[in-house]
Amino acid sequence: MKQQLEAIRAAAKAAINEAQNEQVIEALRVQYLGKKGELTAILKQMGGLSPEERPIMGQLVNEAKQALETKIAEKKKAMAAKAAEEKLKAETIDVTLPGKASKPGHLHPLTGVTNDMIDIFRSMGFDVVDGPEVETDHYNFECLNVPADHPARDMQDTFYLAENLLLRTQTSAAQIRTMETRKPPIRVVCPGRVFRADEVDATHSPVFHQMEGLVVDKGITMCDLKGVLEQFAHEIYGPETKVKFRPSFFPFTEPSVEVDVTCSECGGKGCRVCKGSGWIEILGAGMVHPNVLRSCGIDPDVYSGFAFGIGLDRITTTRYKISDIRLLFENDKRFLEQF
Ligand code: DAH
């Protein structure tokens, strides 16, 4: 019986040492120490022993039982420690590795320039207004002193959607909508897309962008227009920029001017960009025509105003020295990522 006990103990010890996981250990515990286990079976055989042998054998079995219990507990502990260590190893993060930089997006150069211009005009007290891209003949032409048979309609090739419904050719339409809804003093800018049936080339696109400006109040003069536009040009291009006002014609202003700034590429010496002239045209402007004020119910004998329409694409291309307007609309990331 003693030999049998020794054999069981040795086998159990070896099996526990070999065990790879908790389930195997548990199965071994049941196999040796359980109610129907091998050690328990030996205890049950003790009835057949002599009274002298019985306590000795009992003690041996108990010793074996305790030894196995200790062994199992130790093995379980070791396995838990090993599992914890493996988990830590698997989850270890090397905080010294360089991070993966995520590329933040940024504004399209045209949007950036528009926002900068809005800031400049806001600082001079202008509000920002919005207008529809689909306009009626009434707002885009009629009220701007361009009646149906007026030759000035030839200046702007228009996309008509239906009779009297068109894609606005100029943000000037927003002037009328503003004067219809606001009373002087009025100081607004309206940035937005405009549309003309133009052939696409390096400086023309059927979709382009303008920012309209309108000021109406008592006693507004050409001096105010000059001051505002000079301030604007200096903020956008730098204080050394010179501004030139050339007489021009627009049906909705009288007098009318076109405004040039010294070429941002050559500083006025003359280069490829300014075609040797040293100047770049950036906007049209003038004193609001009395007919326009009248068509919006504003008395031209009491109020006067000035208006301007700035080409946003031109401001963007000259500011960033972009040689072709088409680059602004192609959305090639390799181009856009440079700004
Ligand atoms: N609407 C004109 C254009 O698209 C630009 C312009 C000229 C706007 C004079 C104005 C202005 O407000 O007063 O060519």
Short mmCIF file of C-alpha atoms and ligand atoms in Angstrom, two decimals:
data_model
loop_
_atom_site.label_atom_id
_atom_site.label_comp_id
_atom_site.label_asym_id
_atom_site.label_seq_id
_atom_site.Cartn_x
_atom_site.Cartn_y
_atom_site.Cartn_z
CA MET A 1 0.00 0.00 0.00
CA LYS A 2 2.90 2.25 0.88
CA GLN A 3 4.47 1.56 -2.51
CA GLN A 4 1.17 2.22 -4.21
CA LEU A 5 0.98 5.56 -2.39
CA GLU A 6 4.53 6.48 -3.41
CA ALA A 7 3.74 5.61 -7.05
CA ILE A 8 0.60 7.76 -7.01
CA ARG A 9 2.47 10.65 -5.41
CA ALA A 10 5.30 10.48 -7.95
CA ALA A 11 2.90 10.22 -10.91
CA ALA A 12 0.80 13.12 -9.64
CA LYS A 13 3.88 15.29 -9.09
CA ALA A 14 5.14 14.60 -12.61
CA ALA A 15 1.73 15.26 -14.14
CA ILE A 16 1.38 18.56 -12.27
CA ASN A 17 4.83 19.66 -13.41
CA GLU A 18 3.88 18.87 -16.99
CA ALA A 19 0.50 20.62 -16.87
CA GLN A 20 0.21 23.58 -19.27
CA ASN A 21 -3.03 25.19 -18.21
CA GLU A 22 -5.61 25.63 -15.44
CA GLN A 23 -8.02 23.06 -16.83
CA VAL A 24 -5.38 20.32 -16.79
CA ILE A 25 -4.45 21.21 -13.17
CA GLU A 26 -8.10 21.07 -12.13
CA ALA A 27 -8.53 17.70 -13.84
CA LEU A 28 -5.45 16.39 -11.97
CA ARG A 29 -6.82 17.69 -8.65
CA VAL A 30 -10.04 15.75 -9.24
CA GLN A 31 -8.10 12.70 -10.41
CA TYR A 32 -5.97 12.49 -7.25
CA LEU A 33 -7.71 14.40 -4.48
CA GLY A 34 -11.38 14.30 -5.52
CA LYS A 35 -14.06 12.19 -3.84
CA LYS A 36 -13.44 9.42 -6.29
CA GLY A 37 -9.76 10.24 -6.60
CA GLU A 38 -6.83 7.90 -6.31
CA LEU A 39 -5.69 9.04 -2.84
CA THR A 40 -9.23 8.87 -1.51
CA ALA A 41 -9.40 5.32 -2.83
CA ILE A 42 -6.33 4.41 -0.74
CA LEU A 43 -7.89 5.93 2.37
CA LYS A 44 -10.91 3.72 1.75
CA GLN A 45 -8.69 0.62 1.68
CA MET A 46 -7.34 1.37 5.16
CA GLY A 47 -10.17 -0.62 6.82
CA GLY A 48 -8.21 -3.73 5.92
CA LEU A 49 -5.09 -2.69 7.86
CA SER A 50 -4.11 -3.69 11.37
CA PRO A 51 -4.77 -1.15 14.16
CA GLU A 52 -0.97 -0.48 14.43
CA GLU A 53 -0.52 0.12 10.72
CA ARG A 54 -3.61 2.26 10.31
CA PRO A 55 -2.37 5.55 11.94
CA ILE A 56 1.02 5.27 10.24
CA MET A 57 -0.56 4.75 6.86
CA GLY A 58 -3.16 7.46 7.61
CA GLN A 59 -0.40 9.91 8.34
CA LEU A 60 1.41 9.01 5.11
CA VAL A 61 -1.71 9.48 3.03
CA ASN A 62 -2.43 12.83 4.68
CA GLU A 63 1.13 13.94 4.06
CA ALA A 64 0.85 12.96 0.41
CA LYS A 65 -2.48 14.76 0.17
CA GLN A 66 -1.06 17.95 1.68
CA ALA A 67 2.02 17.78 -0.50
CA LEU A 68 -0.13 17.48 -3.63
CA GLU A 69 -2.42 20.32 -2.52
CA THR A 70 0.60 22.58 -1.95
CA LYS A 71 2.07 21.54 -5.28
CA ILE A 72 -1.19 22.34 -7.12
CA ALA A 73 -1.50 25.73 -5.39
CA GLU A 74 2.08 26.63 -6.30
CA LYS A 75 1.62 25.54 -9.86
CA LYS A 76 -1.56 27.62 -10.17
CA LYS A 77 0.20 30.66 -8.74
CA ALA A 78 3.13 30.25 -11.11
CA MET A 79 0.81 29.90 -14.07
CA ALA A 80 -1.13 33.03 -13.10
CA ALA A 81 2.11 34.99 -12.77
CA LYS A 82 3.29 33.73 -16.16
CA ALA A 83 -0.03 34.67 -17.78
CA ALA A 84 0.12 38.14 -16.26
CA GLU A 85 3.67 38.59 -17.48
CA GLU A 86 2.76 37.48 -21.00
CA LYS A 87 -0.20 39.84 -21.04
CA LEU A 88 2.01 42.74 -19.97
CA LYS A 89 4.55 41.85 -22.63
CA ALA A 90 1.88 41.70 -25.33
CA GLU A 91 0.39 45.02 -24.27
CA THR A 92 3.63 46.88 -23.82
CA ILE A 93 3.76 50.22 -25.66
CA ASP A 94 7.10 51.66 -26.64
CA VAL A 95 6.59 55.26 -25.68
CA THR A 96 9.89 56.20 -27.30
CA LEU A 97 8.68 55.31 -30.82
CA PRO A 98 7.96 58.37 -33.00
CA GLY A 99 4.25 59.14 -33.28
CA LYS A 100 2.22 58.95 -36.47
CA ALA A 101 1.48 62.56 -37.33
CA SER A 102 -2.07 63.04 -38.60
CA LYS A 103 -2.28 65.62 -41.36
CA PRO A 104 -4.72 68.35 -40.45
CA GLY A 105 -6.73 69.74 -43.35
CA HIS A 106 -6.61 73.42 -44.20
CA LEU A 107 -8.54 76.05 -46.07
CA HIS A 108 -8.47 76.31 -49.85
CA PRO A 109 -6.32 79.36 -50.76
CA LEU A 110 -9.39 81.06 -52.23
CA THR A 111 -11.33 80.54 -49.00
CA GLY A 112 -8.37 81.79 -46.97
CA VAL A 113 -8.11 84.97 -49.06
CA THR A 114 -11.89 85.51 -48.88
CA ASN A 115 -11.78 85.16 -45.09
CA ASP A 116 -8.86 87.59 -44.84
CA MET A 117 -10.75 90.10 -46.97
CA ILE A 118 -13.86 89.71 -44.84
CA ASP A 119 -11.71 90.44 -41.77
CA ILE A 120 -10.31 93.58 -43.42
CA PHE A 121 -13.76 94.91 -44.35
CA ARG A 122 -15.25 93.93 -41.00
CA SER A 123 -12.53 95.98 -39.30
CA MET A 124 -13.78 98.94 -41.35
CA GLY A 125 -17.36 98.40 -40.16
CA PHE A 126 -18.80 96.31 -43.01
CA ASP A 127 -21.33 93.51 -42.53
CA VAL A 128 -21.21 90.34 -44.62
CA VAL A 129 -24.33 89.47 -46.64
CA ASP A 130 -25.19 86.54 -48.85
CA GLY A 131 -27.09 86.42 -52.12
CA PRO A 132 -28.52 83.67 -54.35
CA GLU A 133 -26.44 82.25 -57.22
CA VAL A 134 -29.58 81.79 -59.31
CA GLU A 135 -30.88 85.28 -59.91
CA THR A 136 -33.62 86.99 -61.83
CA ASP A 137 -32.98 89.38 -64.68
CA HIS A 138 -34.47 92.03 -62.41
CA TYR A 139 -31.70 91.86 -59.77
CA ASN A 140 -28.79 90.94 -62.01
CA PHE A 141 -29.47 93.60 -64.69
CA GLU A 142 -32.65 95.67 -64.57
CA CYS A 143 -32.22 97.34 -61.19
CA LEU A 144 -28.53 97.82 -61.89
CA ASN A 145 -29.40 100.21 -64.66
CA VAL A 146 -28.92 97.63 -67.40
CA PRO A 147 -32.24 97.45 -69.26
CA ALA A 148 -32.99 94.64 -71.70
CA ASP A 149 -31.66 96.38 -74.80
CA HIS A 150 -28.64 97.96 -73.09
CA PRO A 151 -25.37 97.28 -74.93
CA ALA A 152 -23.62 96.66 -71.59
CA ARG A 153 -25.28 93.23 -71.49
CA ASP A 154 -22.75 92.22 -74.11
CA MET A 155 -19.98 92.72 -71.54
CA GLN A 156 -21.21 89.67 -69.65
CA ASP A 157 -22.13 86.47 -71.46
CA THR A 158 -24.92 85.10 -69.39
CA PHE A 159 -26.04 81.54 -68.61
CA TYR A 160 -29.83 81.65 -68.79
CA LEU A 161 -31.79 78.91 -66.97
CA ALA A 162 -35.17 80.15 -68.19
CA GLU A 163 -36.53 83.43 -69.41
CA ASN A 164 -35.75 85.91 -66.63
CA LEU A 165 -33.84 83.29 -64.61
CA LEU A 166 -30.06 83.16 -64.83
CA LEU A 167 -26.84 82.30 -63.01
CA ARG A 168 -25.71 85.63 -61.60
CA THR A 169 -22.95 87.20 -63.68
CA GLN A 170 -21.87 89.51 -60.86
CA THR A 171 -22.28 89.80 -57.11
CA SER A 172 -23.63 93.31 -57.80
CA ALA A 173 -27.10 91.73 -57.67
CA ALA A 174 -26.59 91.60 -53.89
CA GLN A 175 -26.46 95.42 -53.83
CA ILE A 176 -30.10 95.62 -54.86
CA ARG A 177 -31.24 92.91 -52.45
CA THR A 178 -29.41 94.73 -49.64
CA MET A 179 -30.88 98.15 -50.43
CA GLU A 180 -34.35 96.60 -50.58
CA THR A 181 -34.05 95.16 -47.09
CA ARG A 182 -31.82 97.66 -45.24
CA LYS A 183 -32.06 101.37 -44.68
CA PRO A 184 -28.98 103.62 -44.88
CA PRO A 185 -26.42 103.78 -43.40
CA ILE A 186 -25.47 100.63 -45.32
CA ARG A 187 -22.02 99.05 -45.26
CA VAL A 188 -21.88 95.50 -46.62
CA VAL A 189 -19.69 93.10 -48.55
CA CYS A 190 -21.04 90.05 -50.37
CA PRO A 191 -18.56 87.34 -51.41
CA GLY A 192 -19.65 84.57 -53.76
CA ARG A 193 -19.51 82.61 -56.99
CA VAL A 194 -20.45 84.19 -60.30
CA PHE A 195 -20.93 82.65 -63.74
CA ARG A 196 -20.22 83.70 -67.31
CA ALA A 197 -20.12 81.81 -70.57
CA ASP A 198 -16.37 82.32 -70.93
CA GLU A 199 -13.86 79.99 -72.56
CA VAL A 200 -11.51 78.44 -70.02
CA ASP A 201 -7.91 79.63 -70.14
CA ALA A 202 -5.16 80.65 -67.72
CA THR A 203 -7.07 83.78 -66.63
CA HIS A 204 -10.71 82.93 -67.41
CA SER A 205 -13.16 80.44 -66.00
CA PRO A 206 -16.95 80.17 -66.46
CA VAL A 207 -17.18 80.00 -62.66
CA PHE A 208 -15.25 82.57 -60.68
CA HIS A 209 -15.52 84.60 -57.50
CA GLN A 210 -16.22 88.18 -56.59
CA MET A 211 -16.69 90.24 -53.48
CA GLU A 212 -19.17 93.05 -53.83
CA GLY A 213 -19.02 96.07 -51.57
CA LEU A 214 -21.67 98.70 -51.00
CA VAL A 215 -21.76 101.80 -48.83
CA VAL A 216 -24.76 104.15 -48.77
CA ASP A 217 -25.18 107.06 -46.42
CA LYS A 218 -25.57 110.83 -46.38
CA GLY A 219 -22.48 112.65 -47.69
CA ILE A 220 -20.56 109.67 -49.11
CA THR A 221 -18.01 110.81 -51.71
CA MET A 222 -15.39 109.40 -54.03
CA CYS A 223 -12.83 110.17 -51.30
CA ASP A 224 -14.47 107.56 -49.07
CA LEU A 225 -14.27 105.00 -51.87
CA LYS A 226 -10.59 105.80 -52.41
CA GLY A 227 -9.78 105.60 -48.72
CA VAL A 228 -11.51 102.24 -48.23
CA LEU A 229 -9.95 100.64 -51.32
CA GLU A 230 -6.47 101.95 -50.54
CA GLN A 231 -6.71 100.61 -47.01
CA PHE A 232 -7.87 97.26 -48.40
CA ALA A 233 -5.00 97.07 -50.95
CA HIS A 234 -2.39 97.93 -48.32
CA GLU A 235 -3.68 95.26 -45.95
CA ILE A 236 -3.81 92.55 -48.62
CA TYR A 237 -0.59 93.33 -50.53
CA GLY A 238 1.45 95.35 -48.03
CA PRO A 239 1.79 99.09 -47.25
CA GLU A 240 4.28 99.75 -50.08
CA THR A 241 1.60 98.83 -52.67
CA LYS A 242 0.48 101.72 -54.89
CA VAL A 243 -3.14 102.01 -56.01
CA LYS A 244 -4.26 103.58 -59.30
CA PHE A 245 -7.81 104.69 -60.15
CA ARG A 246 -8.57 104.68 -63.89
CA PRO A 247 -11.75 106.17 -65.35
CA SER A 248 -14.01 103.41 -66.66
CA PHE A 249 -17.62 102.62 -67.36
CA PHE A 250 -20.21 100.53 -65.51
CA PRO A 251 -23.94 101.12 -65.99
CA PHE A 252 -24.59 101.04 -62.24
CA THR A 253 -21.98 103.63 -61.21
CA GLU A 254 -21.26 107.22 -62.17
CA PRO A 255 -18.44 108.06 -62.20
CA SER A 256 -16.91 104.60 -62.62
CA VAL A 257 -13.33 103.50 -62.10
CA GLU A 258 -11.18 100.45 -62.49
CA VAL A 259 -8.56 100.00 -59.82
CA ASP A 260 -5.04 98.69 -60.36
CA VAL A 261 -2.38 97.85 -57.80
CA THR A 262 1.36 97.64 -58.34
CA CYS A 263 2.24 94.16 -59.55
CA SER A 264 2.98 91.90 -56.58
CA GLU A 265 5.43 89.88 -58.71
CA CYS A 266 7.76 92.69 -59.84
CA GLY A 267 6.76 95.52 -57.48
CA GLY A 268 5.85 97.76 -60.43
CA LYS A 269 8.93 97.39 -62.64
CA GLY A 270 7.08 95.37 -65.26
CA CYS A 271 7.21 91.61 -65.75
CA ARG A 272 5.52 88.65 -67.44
CA VAL A 273 2.65 88.62 -64.90
CA CYS A 274 1.66 92.28 -65.43
CA LYS A 275 2.53 92.08 -69.13
CA GLY A 276 5.22 94.68 -68.62
CA SER A 277 2.91 97.41 -67.31
CA GLY A 278 3.80 97.14 -63.61
CA TRP A 279 0.08 97.22 -62.71
CA ILE A 280 -2.58 94.60 -62.09
CA GLU A 281 -6.29 95.32 -62.30
CA ILE A 282 -8.15 93.94 -59.28
CA LEU A 283 -11.57 95.56 -59.20
CA GLY A 284 -14.24 97.81 -60.64
CA ALA A 285 -15.93 100.50 -58.58
CA GLY A 286 -17.70 103.80 -58.62
CA MET A 287 -20.34 106.04 -57.10
CA VAL A 288 -23.71 104.28 -57.08
CA HIS A 289 -25.77 105.56 -60.03
CA PRO A 290 -28.81 107.65 -58.97
CA ASN A 291 -31.02 105.32 -61.05
CA VAL A 292 -29.87 102.37 -58.96
CA LEU A 293 -30.58 104.15 -55.68
CA ARG A 294 -33.97 105.19 -57.02
CA SER A 295 -34.86 101.65 -58.15
CA CYS A 296 -34.41 100.58 -54.52
CA GLY A 297 -36.49 103.41 -53.09
CA ILE A 298 -33.52 105.47 -51.84
CA ASP A 299 -33.63 109.19 -52.62
CA PRO A 300 -30.41 110.16 -54.50
CA ASP A 301 -30.88 113.77 -53.45
CA VAL A 302 -30.49 112.75 -49.81
CA TYR A 303 -28.16 109.76 -49.99
CA SER A 304 -25.10 108.84 -51.99
CA GLY A 305 -22.96 105.74 -52.03
CA PHE A 306 -20.11 103.86 -53.56
CA ALA A 307 -19.82 100.26 -54.72
CA PHE A 308 -17.03 97.97 -55.79
CA GLY A 309 -16.66 94.45 -57.17
CA ILE A 310 -13.36 92.71 -56.41
CA GLY A 311 -12.15 89.68 -58.36
CA LEU A 312 -11.32 87.15 -55.65
CA ASP A 313 -9.55 84.74 -57.99
CA ARG A 314 -7.27 87.54 -59.17
CA ILE A 315 -6.47 88.55 -55.58
CA THR A 316 -5.64 84.91 -54.76
CA THR A 317 -3.46 84.26 -57.82
CA THR A 318 -1.50 87.48 -57.42
CA ARG A 319 -1.09 87.08 -53.69
CA TYR A 320 0.27 83.52 -53.97
CA LYS A 321 1.93 84.00 -57.39
CA ILE A 322 -0.25 81.32 -58.99
CA SER A 323 0.22 81.41 -62.75
CA ASP A 324 -3.01 79.72 -63.85
CA ILE A 325 -6.52 80.29 -62.46
CA ARG A 326 -7.48 76.70 -63.37
CA LEU A 327 -5.26 75.44 -60.55
CA LEU A 328 -7.74 76.97 -58.11
CA PHE A 329 -10.57 74.78 -59.37
CA GLU A 330 -8.90 71.46 -60.17
CA ASN A 331 -8.51 70.48 -56.52
CA ASP A 332 -5.25 68.67 -57.11
CA LYS A 333 -4.00 67.92 -53.61
CA ARG A 334 -0.36 68.32 -54.66
CA PHE A 335 -1.19 71.92 -55.50
CA LEU A 336 -3.46 72.64 -52.54
CA GLU A 337 -1.03 71.21 -49.99
CA GLN A 338 1.41 74.03 -50.72
CA PHE A 339 -0.72 76.62 -48.96
N1 DAH B 1 -19.95 93.94 -61.42
C1 DAH B 1 -18.75 94.40 -62.09
C2 DAH B 1 -18.19 93.26 -62.89
O1 DAH B 1 -18.52 92.13 -62.65
C3 DAH B 1 -17.74 94.88 -61.09
C4 DAH B 1 -18.19 96.12 -60.42
C5 DAH B 1 -17.88 97.36 -60.97
C6 DAH B 1 -18.93 96.08 -59.26
C7 DAH B 1 -18.28 98.51 -60.37
C8 DAH B 1 -19.36 97.28 -58.66
C9 DAH B 1 -19.01 98.47 -59.24
O2 DAH B 1 -20.07 97.29 -57.55
O3 DAH B 1 -19.41 99.60 -58.61
O4 DAH B 1 -17.39 93.50 -63.76
#
